[in-house]
Coordinates of C-alpha atoms in Angstrom, one line a residue:
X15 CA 0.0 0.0 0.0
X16 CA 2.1 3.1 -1.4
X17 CA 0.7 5.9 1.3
X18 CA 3.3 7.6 2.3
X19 CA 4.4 8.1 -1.4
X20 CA 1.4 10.3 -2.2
X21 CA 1.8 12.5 0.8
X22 CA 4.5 15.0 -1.3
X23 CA 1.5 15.3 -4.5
X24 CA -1.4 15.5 -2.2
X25 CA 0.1 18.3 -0.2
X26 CA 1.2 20.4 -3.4
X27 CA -1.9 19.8 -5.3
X28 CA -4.0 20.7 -1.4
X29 CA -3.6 24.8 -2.4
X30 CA -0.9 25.1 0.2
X31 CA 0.8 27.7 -1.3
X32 CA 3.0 30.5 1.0
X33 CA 0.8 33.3 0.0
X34 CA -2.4 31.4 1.2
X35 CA -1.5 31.3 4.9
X36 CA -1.6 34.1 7.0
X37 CA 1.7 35.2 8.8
X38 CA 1.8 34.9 12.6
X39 CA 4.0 37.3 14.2
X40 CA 7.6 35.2 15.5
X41 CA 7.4 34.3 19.1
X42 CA 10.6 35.5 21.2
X43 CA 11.9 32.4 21.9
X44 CA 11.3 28.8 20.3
X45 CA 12.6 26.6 23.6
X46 CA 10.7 23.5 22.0
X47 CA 10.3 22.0 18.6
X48 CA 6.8 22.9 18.6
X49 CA 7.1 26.7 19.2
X50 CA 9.9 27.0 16.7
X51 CA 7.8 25.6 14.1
X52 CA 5.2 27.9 15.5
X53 CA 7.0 30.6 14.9
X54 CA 7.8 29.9 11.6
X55 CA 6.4 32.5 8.9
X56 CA 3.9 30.5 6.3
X57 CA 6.7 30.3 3.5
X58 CA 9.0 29.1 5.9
X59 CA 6.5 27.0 7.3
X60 CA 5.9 24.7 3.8
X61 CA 8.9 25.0 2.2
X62 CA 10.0 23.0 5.0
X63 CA 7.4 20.7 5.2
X64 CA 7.7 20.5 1.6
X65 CA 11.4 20.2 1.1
X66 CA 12.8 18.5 4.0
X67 CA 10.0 16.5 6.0
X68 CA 7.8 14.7 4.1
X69 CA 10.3 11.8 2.6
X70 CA 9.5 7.9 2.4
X71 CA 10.8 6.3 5.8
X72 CA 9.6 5.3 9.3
X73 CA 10.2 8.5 11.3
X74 CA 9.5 10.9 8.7
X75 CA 6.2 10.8 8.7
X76 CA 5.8 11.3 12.5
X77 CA 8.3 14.2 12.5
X78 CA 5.4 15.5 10.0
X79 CA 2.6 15.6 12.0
X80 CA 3.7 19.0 13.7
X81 CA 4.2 20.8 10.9
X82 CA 0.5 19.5 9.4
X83 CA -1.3 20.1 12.7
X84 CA 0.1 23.6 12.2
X85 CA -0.6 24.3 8.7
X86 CA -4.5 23.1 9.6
X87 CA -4.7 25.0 12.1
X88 CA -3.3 28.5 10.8
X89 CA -6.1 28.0 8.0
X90 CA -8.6 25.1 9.1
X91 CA -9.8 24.0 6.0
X92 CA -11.7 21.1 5.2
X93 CA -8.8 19.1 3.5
X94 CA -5.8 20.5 4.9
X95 CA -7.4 19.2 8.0
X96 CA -7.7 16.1 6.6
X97 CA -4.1 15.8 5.7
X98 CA -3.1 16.5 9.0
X99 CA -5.6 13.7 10.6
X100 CA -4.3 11.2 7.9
X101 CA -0.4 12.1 8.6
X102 CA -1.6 10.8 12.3
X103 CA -3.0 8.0 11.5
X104 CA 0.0 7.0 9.7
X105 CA 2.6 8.0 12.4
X106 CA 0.1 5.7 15.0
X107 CA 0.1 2.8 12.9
X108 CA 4.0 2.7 12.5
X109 CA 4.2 3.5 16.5
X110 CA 1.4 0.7 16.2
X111 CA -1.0 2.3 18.0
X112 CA -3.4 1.0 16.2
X113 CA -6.7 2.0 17.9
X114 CA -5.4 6.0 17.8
X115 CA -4.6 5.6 14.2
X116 CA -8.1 3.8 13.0
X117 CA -9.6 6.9 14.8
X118 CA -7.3 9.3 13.4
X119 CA -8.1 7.8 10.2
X120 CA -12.2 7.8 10.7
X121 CA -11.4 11.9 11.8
X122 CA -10.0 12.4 8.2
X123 CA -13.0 10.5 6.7
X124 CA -15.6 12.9 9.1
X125 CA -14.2 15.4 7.0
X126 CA -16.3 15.1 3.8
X127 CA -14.2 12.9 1.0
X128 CA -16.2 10.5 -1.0
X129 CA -15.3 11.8 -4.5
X130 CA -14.7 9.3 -7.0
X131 CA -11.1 9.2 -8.1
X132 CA -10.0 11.6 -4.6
X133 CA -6.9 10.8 -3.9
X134 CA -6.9 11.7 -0.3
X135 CA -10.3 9.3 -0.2
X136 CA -7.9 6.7 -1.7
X137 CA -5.8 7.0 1.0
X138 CA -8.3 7.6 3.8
X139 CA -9.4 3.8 3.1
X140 CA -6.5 2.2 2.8
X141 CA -5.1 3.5 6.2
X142 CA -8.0 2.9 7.7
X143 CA -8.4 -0.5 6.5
X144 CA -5.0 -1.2 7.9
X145 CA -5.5 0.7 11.5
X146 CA -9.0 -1.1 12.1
X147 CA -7.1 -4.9 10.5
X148 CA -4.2 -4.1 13.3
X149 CA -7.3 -2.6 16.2
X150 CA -9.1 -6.0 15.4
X151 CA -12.1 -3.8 14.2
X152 CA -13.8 -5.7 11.5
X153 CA -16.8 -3.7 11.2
X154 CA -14.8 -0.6 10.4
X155 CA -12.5 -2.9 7.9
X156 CA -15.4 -4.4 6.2
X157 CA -17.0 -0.7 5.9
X158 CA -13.7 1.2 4.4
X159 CA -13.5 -2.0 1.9
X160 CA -16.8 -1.4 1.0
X161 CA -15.6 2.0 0.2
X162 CA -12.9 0.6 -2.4
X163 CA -15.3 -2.4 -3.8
X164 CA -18.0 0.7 -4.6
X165 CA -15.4 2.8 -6.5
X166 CA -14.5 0.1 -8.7
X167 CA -11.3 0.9 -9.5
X168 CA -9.1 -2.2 -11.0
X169 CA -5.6 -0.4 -10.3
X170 CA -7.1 -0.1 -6.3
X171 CA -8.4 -3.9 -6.4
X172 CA -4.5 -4.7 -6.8
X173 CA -4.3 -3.8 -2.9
X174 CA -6.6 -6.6 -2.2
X175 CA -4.7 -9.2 -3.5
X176 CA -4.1 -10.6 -0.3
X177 CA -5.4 -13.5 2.1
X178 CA -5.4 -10.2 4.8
X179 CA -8.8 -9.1 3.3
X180 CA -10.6 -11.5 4.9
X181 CA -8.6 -12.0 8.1
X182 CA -9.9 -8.4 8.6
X183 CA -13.8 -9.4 8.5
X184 CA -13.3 -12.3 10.8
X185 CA -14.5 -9.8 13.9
X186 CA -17.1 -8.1 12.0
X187 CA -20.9 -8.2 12.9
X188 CA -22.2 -11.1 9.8
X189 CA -24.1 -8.1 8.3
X190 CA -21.6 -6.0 7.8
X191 CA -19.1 -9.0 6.5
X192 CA -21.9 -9.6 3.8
X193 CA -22.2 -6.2 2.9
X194 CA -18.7 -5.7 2.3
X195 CA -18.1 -9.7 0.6
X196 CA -21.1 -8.5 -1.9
X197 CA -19.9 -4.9 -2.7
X198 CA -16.7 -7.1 -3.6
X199 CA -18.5 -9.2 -5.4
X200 CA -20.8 -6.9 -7.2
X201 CA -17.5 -4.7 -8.1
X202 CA -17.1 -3.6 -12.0
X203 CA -13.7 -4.5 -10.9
X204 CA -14.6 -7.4 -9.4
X205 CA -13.1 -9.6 -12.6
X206 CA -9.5 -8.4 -12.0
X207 CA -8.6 -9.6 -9.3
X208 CA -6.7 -13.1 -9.4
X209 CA -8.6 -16.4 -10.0
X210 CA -7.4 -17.5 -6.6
X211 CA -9.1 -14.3 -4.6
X212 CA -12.3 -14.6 -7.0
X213 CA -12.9 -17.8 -5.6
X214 CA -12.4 -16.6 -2.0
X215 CA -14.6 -13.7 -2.3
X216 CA -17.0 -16.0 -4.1
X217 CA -17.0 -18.3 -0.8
X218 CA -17.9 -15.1 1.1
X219 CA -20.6 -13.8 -1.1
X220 CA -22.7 -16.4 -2.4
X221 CA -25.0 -16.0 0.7
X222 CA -25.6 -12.6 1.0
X223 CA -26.3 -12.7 -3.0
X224 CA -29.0 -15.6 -2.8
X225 CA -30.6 -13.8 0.3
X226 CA -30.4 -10.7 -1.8
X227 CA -31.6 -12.5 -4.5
X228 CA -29.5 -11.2 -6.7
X229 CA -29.6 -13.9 -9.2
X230 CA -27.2 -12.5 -11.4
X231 CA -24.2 -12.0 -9.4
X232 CA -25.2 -15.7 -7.8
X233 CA -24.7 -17.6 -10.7
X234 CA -21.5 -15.6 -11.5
X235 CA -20.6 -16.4 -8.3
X236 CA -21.2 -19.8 -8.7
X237 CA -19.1 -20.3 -11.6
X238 CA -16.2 -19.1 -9.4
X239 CA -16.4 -21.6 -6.8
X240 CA -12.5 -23.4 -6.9
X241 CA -13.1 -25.9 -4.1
X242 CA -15.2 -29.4 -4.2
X243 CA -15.7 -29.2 -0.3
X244 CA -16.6 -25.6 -0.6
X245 CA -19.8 -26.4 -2.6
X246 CA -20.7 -29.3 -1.3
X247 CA -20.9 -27.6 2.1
X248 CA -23.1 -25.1 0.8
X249 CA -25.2 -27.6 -1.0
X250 CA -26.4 -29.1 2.9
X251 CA -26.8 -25.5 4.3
X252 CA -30.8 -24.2 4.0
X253 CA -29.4 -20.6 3.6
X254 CA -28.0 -21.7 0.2
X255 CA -31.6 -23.4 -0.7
X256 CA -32.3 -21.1 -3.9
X257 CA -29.0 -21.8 -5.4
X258 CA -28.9 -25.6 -4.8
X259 CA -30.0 -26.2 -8.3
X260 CA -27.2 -24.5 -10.0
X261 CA -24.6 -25.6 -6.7
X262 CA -25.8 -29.2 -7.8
X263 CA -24.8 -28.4 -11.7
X264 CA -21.4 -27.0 -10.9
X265 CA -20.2 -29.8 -8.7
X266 CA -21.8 -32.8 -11.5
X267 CA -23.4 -36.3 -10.2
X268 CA -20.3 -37.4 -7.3
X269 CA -19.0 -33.9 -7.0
X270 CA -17.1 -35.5 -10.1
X271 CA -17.2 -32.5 -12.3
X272 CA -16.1 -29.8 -10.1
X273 CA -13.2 -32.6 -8.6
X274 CA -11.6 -33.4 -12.1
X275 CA -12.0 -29.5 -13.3
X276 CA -9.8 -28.7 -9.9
X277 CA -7.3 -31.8 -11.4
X278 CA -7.1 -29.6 -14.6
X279 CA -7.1 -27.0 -13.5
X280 CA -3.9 -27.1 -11.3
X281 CA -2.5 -29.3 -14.0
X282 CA -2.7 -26.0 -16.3
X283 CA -1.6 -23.8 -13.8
X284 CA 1.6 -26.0 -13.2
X285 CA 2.5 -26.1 -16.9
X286 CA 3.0 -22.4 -16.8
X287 CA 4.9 -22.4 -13.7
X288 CA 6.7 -25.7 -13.2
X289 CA 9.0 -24.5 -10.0
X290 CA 5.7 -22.7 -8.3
X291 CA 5.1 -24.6 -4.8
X292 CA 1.8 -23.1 -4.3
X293 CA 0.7 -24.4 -7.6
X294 CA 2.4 -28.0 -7.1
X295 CA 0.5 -28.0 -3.6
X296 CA -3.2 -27.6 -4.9
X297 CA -2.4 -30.0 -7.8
X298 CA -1.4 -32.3 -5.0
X299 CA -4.5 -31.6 -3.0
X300 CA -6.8 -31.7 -6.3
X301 CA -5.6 -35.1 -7.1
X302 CA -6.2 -36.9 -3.8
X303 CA -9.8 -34.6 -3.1
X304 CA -10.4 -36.8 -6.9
X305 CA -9.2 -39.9 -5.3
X306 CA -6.2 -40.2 -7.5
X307 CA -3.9 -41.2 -4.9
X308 CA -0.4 -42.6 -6.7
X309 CA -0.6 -39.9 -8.8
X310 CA -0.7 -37.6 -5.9
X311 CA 2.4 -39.4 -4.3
X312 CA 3.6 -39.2 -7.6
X313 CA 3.2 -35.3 -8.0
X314 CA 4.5 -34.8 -4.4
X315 CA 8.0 -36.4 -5.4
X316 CA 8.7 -33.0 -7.1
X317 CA 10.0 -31.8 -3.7
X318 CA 12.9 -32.5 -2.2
X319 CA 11.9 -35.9 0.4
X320 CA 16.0 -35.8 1.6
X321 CA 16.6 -34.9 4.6
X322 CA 18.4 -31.9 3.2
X323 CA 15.6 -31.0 0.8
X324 CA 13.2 -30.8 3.6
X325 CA 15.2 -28.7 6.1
X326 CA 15.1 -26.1 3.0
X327 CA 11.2 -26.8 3.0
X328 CA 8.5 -23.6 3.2
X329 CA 5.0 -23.4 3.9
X330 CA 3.5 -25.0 0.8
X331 CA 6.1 -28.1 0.9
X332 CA 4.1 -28.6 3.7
X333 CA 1.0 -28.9 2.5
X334 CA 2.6 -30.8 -0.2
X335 CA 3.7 -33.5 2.2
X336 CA 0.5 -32.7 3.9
X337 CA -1.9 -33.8 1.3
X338 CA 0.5 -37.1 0.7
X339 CA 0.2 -38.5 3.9
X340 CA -3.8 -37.8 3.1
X341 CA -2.9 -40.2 0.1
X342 CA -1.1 -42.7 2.2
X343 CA -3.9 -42.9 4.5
X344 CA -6.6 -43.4 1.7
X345 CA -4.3 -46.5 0.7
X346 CA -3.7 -47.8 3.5
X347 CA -0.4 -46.9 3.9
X348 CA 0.0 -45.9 7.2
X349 CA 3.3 -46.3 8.3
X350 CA 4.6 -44.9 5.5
X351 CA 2.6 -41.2 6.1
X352 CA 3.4 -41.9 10.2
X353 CA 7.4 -41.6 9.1
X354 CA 6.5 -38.5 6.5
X355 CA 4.7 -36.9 8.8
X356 CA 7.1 -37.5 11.9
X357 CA 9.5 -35.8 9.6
X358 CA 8.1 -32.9 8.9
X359 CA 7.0 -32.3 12.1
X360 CA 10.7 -32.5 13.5
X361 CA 11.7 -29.3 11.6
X362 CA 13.0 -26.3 14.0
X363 CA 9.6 -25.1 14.6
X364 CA 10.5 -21.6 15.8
X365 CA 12.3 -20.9 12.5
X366 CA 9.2 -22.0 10.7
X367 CA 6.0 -19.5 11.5
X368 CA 3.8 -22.1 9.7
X369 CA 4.6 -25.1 11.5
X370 CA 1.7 -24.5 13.6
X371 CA -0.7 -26.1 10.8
X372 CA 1.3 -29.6 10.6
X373 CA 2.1 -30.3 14.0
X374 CA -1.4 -29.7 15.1
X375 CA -2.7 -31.6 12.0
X376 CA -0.4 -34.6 12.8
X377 CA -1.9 -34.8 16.3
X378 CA -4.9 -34.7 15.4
X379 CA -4.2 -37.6 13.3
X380 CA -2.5 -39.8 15.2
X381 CA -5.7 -38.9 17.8
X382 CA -8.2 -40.0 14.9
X383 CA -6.3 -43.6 14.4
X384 CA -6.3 -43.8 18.2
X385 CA -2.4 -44.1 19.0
X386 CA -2.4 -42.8 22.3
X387 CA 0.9 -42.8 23.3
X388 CA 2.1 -41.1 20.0
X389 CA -0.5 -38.8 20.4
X390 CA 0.4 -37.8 24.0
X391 CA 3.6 -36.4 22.7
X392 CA 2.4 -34.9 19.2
X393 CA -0.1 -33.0 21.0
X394 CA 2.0 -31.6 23.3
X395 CA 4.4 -30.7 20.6
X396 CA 1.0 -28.7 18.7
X397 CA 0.3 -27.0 22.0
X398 CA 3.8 -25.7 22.6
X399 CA 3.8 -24.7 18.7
X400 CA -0.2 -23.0 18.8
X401 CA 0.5 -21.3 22.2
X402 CA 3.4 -19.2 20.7
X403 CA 2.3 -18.9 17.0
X404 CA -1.2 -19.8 17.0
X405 CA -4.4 -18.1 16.3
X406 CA -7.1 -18.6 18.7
X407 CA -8.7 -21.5 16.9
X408 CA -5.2 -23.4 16.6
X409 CA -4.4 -23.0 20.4
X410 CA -8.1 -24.3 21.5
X411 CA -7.3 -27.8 18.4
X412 CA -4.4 -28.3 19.6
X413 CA -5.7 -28.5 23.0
X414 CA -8.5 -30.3 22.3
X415 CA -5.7 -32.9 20.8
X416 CA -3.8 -32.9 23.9
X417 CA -7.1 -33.6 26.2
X418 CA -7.9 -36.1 24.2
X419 CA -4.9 -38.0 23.7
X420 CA -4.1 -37.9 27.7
X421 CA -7.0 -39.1 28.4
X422 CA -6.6 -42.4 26.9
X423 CA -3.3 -42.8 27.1
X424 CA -2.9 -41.7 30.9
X425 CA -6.4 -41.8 32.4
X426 CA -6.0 -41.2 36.0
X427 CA -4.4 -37.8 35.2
X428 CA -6.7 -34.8 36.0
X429 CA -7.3 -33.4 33.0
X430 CA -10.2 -30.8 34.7
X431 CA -8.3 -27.4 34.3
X432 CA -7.6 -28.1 30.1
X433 CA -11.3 -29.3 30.1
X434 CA -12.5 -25.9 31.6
X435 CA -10.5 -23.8 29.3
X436 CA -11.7 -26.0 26.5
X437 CA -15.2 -25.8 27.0
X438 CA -15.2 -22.1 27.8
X439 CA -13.9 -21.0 24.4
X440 CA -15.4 -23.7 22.1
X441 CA -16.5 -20.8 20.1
X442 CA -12.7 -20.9 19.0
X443 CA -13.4 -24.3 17.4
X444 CA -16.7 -26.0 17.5
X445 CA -14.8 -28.5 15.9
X446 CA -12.7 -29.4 18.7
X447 CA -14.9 -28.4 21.4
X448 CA -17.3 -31.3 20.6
X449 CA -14.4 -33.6 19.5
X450 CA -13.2 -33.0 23.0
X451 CA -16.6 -33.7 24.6
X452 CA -16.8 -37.2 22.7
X453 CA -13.5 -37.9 23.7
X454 CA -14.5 -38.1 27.1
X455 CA -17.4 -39.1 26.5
X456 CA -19.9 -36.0 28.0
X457 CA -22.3 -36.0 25.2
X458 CA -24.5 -33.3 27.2
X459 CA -21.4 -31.1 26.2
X460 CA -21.1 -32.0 22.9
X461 CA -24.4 -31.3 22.2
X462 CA -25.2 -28.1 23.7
X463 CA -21.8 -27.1 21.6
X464 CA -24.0 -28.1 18.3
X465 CA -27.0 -26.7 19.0
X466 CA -25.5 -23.2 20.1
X467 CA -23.0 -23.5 16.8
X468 CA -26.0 -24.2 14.4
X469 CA -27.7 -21.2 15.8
X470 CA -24.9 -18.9 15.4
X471 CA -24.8 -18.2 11.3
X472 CA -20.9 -17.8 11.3
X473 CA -20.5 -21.5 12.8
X474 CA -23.7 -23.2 11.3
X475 CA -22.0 -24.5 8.5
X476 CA -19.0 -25.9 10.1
X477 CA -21.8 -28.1 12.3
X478 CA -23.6 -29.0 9.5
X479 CA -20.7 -31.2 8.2
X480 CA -19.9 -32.2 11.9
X481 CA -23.1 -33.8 11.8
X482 CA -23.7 -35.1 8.1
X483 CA -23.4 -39.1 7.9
X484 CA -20.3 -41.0 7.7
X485 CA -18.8 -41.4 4.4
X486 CA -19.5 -38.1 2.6
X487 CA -16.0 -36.7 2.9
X488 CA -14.5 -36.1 0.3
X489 CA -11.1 -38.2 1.4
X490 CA -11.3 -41.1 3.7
X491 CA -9.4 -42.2 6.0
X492 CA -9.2 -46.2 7.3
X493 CA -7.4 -46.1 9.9
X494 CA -9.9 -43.4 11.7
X495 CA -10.9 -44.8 14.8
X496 CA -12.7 -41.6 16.1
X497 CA -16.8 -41.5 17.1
X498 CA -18.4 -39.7 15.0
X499 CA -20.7 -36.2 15.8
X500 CA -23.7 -37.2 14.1
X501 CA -24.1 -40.2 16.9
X502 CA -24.7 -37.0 19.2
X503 CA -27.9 -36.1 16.8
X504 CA -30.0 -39.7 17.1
X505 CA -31.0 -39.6 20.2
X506 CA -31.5 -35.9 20.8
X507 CA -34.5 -34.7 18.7
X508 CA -34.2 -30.7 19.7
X509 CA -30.6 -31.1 18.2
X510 CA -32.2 -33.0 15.2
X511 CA -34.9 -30.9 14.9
X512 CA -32.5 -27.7 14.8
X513 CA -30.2 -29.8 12.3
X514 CA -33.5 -30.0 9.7
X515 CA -34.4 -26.5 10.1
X516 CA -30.6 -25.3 9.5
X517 CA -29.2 -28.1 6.2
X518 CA -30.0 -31.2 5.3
X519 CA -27.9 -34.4 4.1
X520 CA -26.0 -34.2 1.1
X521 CA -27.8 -36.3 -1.3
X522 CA -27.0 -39.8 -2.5
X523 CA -26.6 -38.7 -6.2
X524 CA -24.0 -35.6 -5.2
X525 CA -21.6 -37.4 -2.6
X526 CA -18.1 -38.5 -3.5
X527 CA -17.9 -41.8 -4.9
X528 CA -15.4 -44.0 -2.6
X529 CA -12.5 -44.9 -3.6

């Protein structure tokens, strides 16, 4: 995001000229830095501001704020005013004080920008959107995006290109996420940003589009769907109802279509760029979510499997090796994806910020084929790794690993304290909140954790494929030893009944053939 940059045109193009500002008359004495620019005449005033102060670089900005508060107010207008609140919120964000500079940054919007094409506006929104991602305010992230998705602007869209855009909504209220996720969607610009983030925003918007019933944008939408479990998800979920018909078209009769389209996909992408790990990874994952395993293994034997290769390994060698054990495990091949796995998981941890994924996926693993004692000592491994790099969700699954695990493997060990903590943020991770309930077998837990998840509409859908029956994933796995949450439904009928009114099974004729 190039802000600072446009600080030097905004301010000569903001009528700051010498002859606009009024002289002051010199003070006797300047003891401080802010009475000596005080006492600065109005020429003196911007030329250095102009000349000397406002230059790319951490401190410069913050040494600017002075002169700006000044300049606005000698002559408070409107957007010389706005200049000086946005050189604030700047200066807080890089002292990462993030909740002055969102504030700062909402004072510069108070003051009347909105004009298509207004630069300062530009900037307004993109500083904001970066104070309220660092503040953890998503409802002030997802309204400054709306901001950019309603201008439309392709050359602004190339600031959205990341995963951050949506790590910012994760706090905001749903209807404000969906407003934002649809402006995106509904965006002239909307078609140039990459295939990858189409398909995220897609994800996003398809709801608030049906509900809207904006058919239009829906079956565009549709069309941009990239993954098999992403559909299939929403073809079980009642708020998707009016697009089921053209959900069930896009993923084919056994998911089939959309599953070999992500195979050739990937297949495509990799032909263009043969030494790309990201693309290598999802051609890895597409083959084994199509249950073409060896060639999966196959495909993963592009990366180095040395011990030398893989202490040179990066985030998507990971998921590489990731989706191979998956493979493995589909075959029946477990020892072979315990030793991958055990591997990859032995890396320096520390130096490697994403290790957090594998070593809590790994436990969970070796939890789901029931080896306790490995278990114990991969979920204490996760825990370490999610309670100093984790997010919230990763610290409660790893935990939810390690409760489970010690309490087959070491029964008599009180396990009450890790249970508490567990149960009192299952909205972390429904997931693991009622995998951790099953594990020890309190069922009351597990299903007061479904019935409050399918009631809150930013969890429902990850309870509706808790509870959808057993063999509609799309991979399977053997070895899996693990009771399954729909046992929780059978004998509850408020659960059931709550489970009808919010999705519904994935039909015989859509669900991935085994293999």
């Amino acid at each position: 995001m190039a802000v600072r940059a446009g600080f030097r045109a905004l301010m000569a193009g903001a009528g700051l000229a010498a002859t606009a500002l009024s002289p002051l008359a010199t003070p006797a004495r300047a003891a401080t830095p802010a009475e000596k620019i005080a006492a600065m005449d109005d020429a003196a005033l911007f030329d250095r501001f102009g000349k000397e102060v406002v230059k790319l670089g951490k401190p410069s900005v913050c040494e600017a704020v002075p002169y700006t508060d000044e300049m606005a107010r000698r002559r408070p207008a409107q957007r010389l005013m706005a200049i000086a609140a946005l050189l604030r919120s700047n200066c807080a964000l890089f002292q990462d004080r993030y909740p002055d500079a969102l504030r700062e940054g909402e004072e510069a919007e108070g003051l009347g920008f909105g004009r298509d094409g207004d630069e300062l506006r530009v900037l307004v929104d993109f500083l904001t959107m970066q104070a309220a991602l660092r503040a953890g305010n998503g409802d002030a992230y997802a309204e400054h995006l709306g901001h950019v998705a309603a201008r439309g602007n392709a050359a602004e869209f190339a600031g959205l290109q990341r995963p951050a855009v949506f790590v910012g909504l994760r706090t905001a209220a749903i209807g404000n996420e969906d407003r934002a996720v649809l402006a995106l969607a509904r965006s002239p610009a909307f078609p140039s940003l990459t295939p990858e983030m189409r398909g995220s925003v897609a994800a996003k918007a398809l709801r608030p589009a049906l509900a809207a019933d904006d058919r239009a944008v829906a079956d565009m939408l549709v069309g941009e769907l990239r993954f098999p479990k992403t559909a299939l998800g929403m073809l079980v979920d009642r708020d998707y109802e009016s697009g089921w018909p053209m959900l069930a078209l896009r993923v084919g009769p056994h998911a089939q279509t959309m599953l070999q389209q992500g195979v050739e996909t990937a297949t495509a992408d990799l032909a263009k760029a043969p030494e790309d790990r990201t693309v290598l990874s999802r051609l890895v994952g597409a083959l084994v979510d199509a249950g073409r395993f060896d060639e999966a293994i196959a495909a993963a034997q592009r990366i180095d499997h040395t011990d030398k290769g893989l202490r040179k390994a990066g985030e998507y060698d990971g998921w590489i090796i990731n989706a191979e054990v998956q493979a493995l495990d589909a075959l029946g091949r477990t020892a072979e994806a315990d030793a991958l796995f055990d591997r990859l998981t032995a890396l320096p941890w520390r130096e490697r910020g994403w290790m957090v994924n594998f070593a809590i996926n790994r436990a969970e693993r070796l939890v789901r084929h029931g080896a306790w004692d490995r278990a114990v000592l991969a979920s204490a491994l996760a825990t370490e790794v999610a309670n100093a790099q984790g997010s919230p969700y990763a610290r409660l699954s790893a935990s939810a690993q390690r409760l489970c695990a010690t309490h087959h493997a070491q029964p008599g060990q009180d396990q009450r304290l890790l249970r508490e903590a567990i149960y009192a943020h299952w909205q972390d991770s429904v997931d693991a909140a009622v995998q951790a309930a099953q594990c020890l077998g309190d069922d009351a837990a597990g299903r007061q954790f479904l019935k409050d998840g399918l009631a809150d509409a930013k969890m429902r859908s990850d309870v509706l494929a808790l509870l959808q029956p057993e063999g509609v994933d799309i991979v399977s796995d053997p070895a899996n030893t693990a009771p399954h949450a729909r046992a929780l439904m059978e004998t509850d009928a408020d659960l059931r009944a709550a489970y009808d009114r919010a999705g519904r099974d994935l039909p015989e004729d859509l669900r991935p053939a085994r293999r």
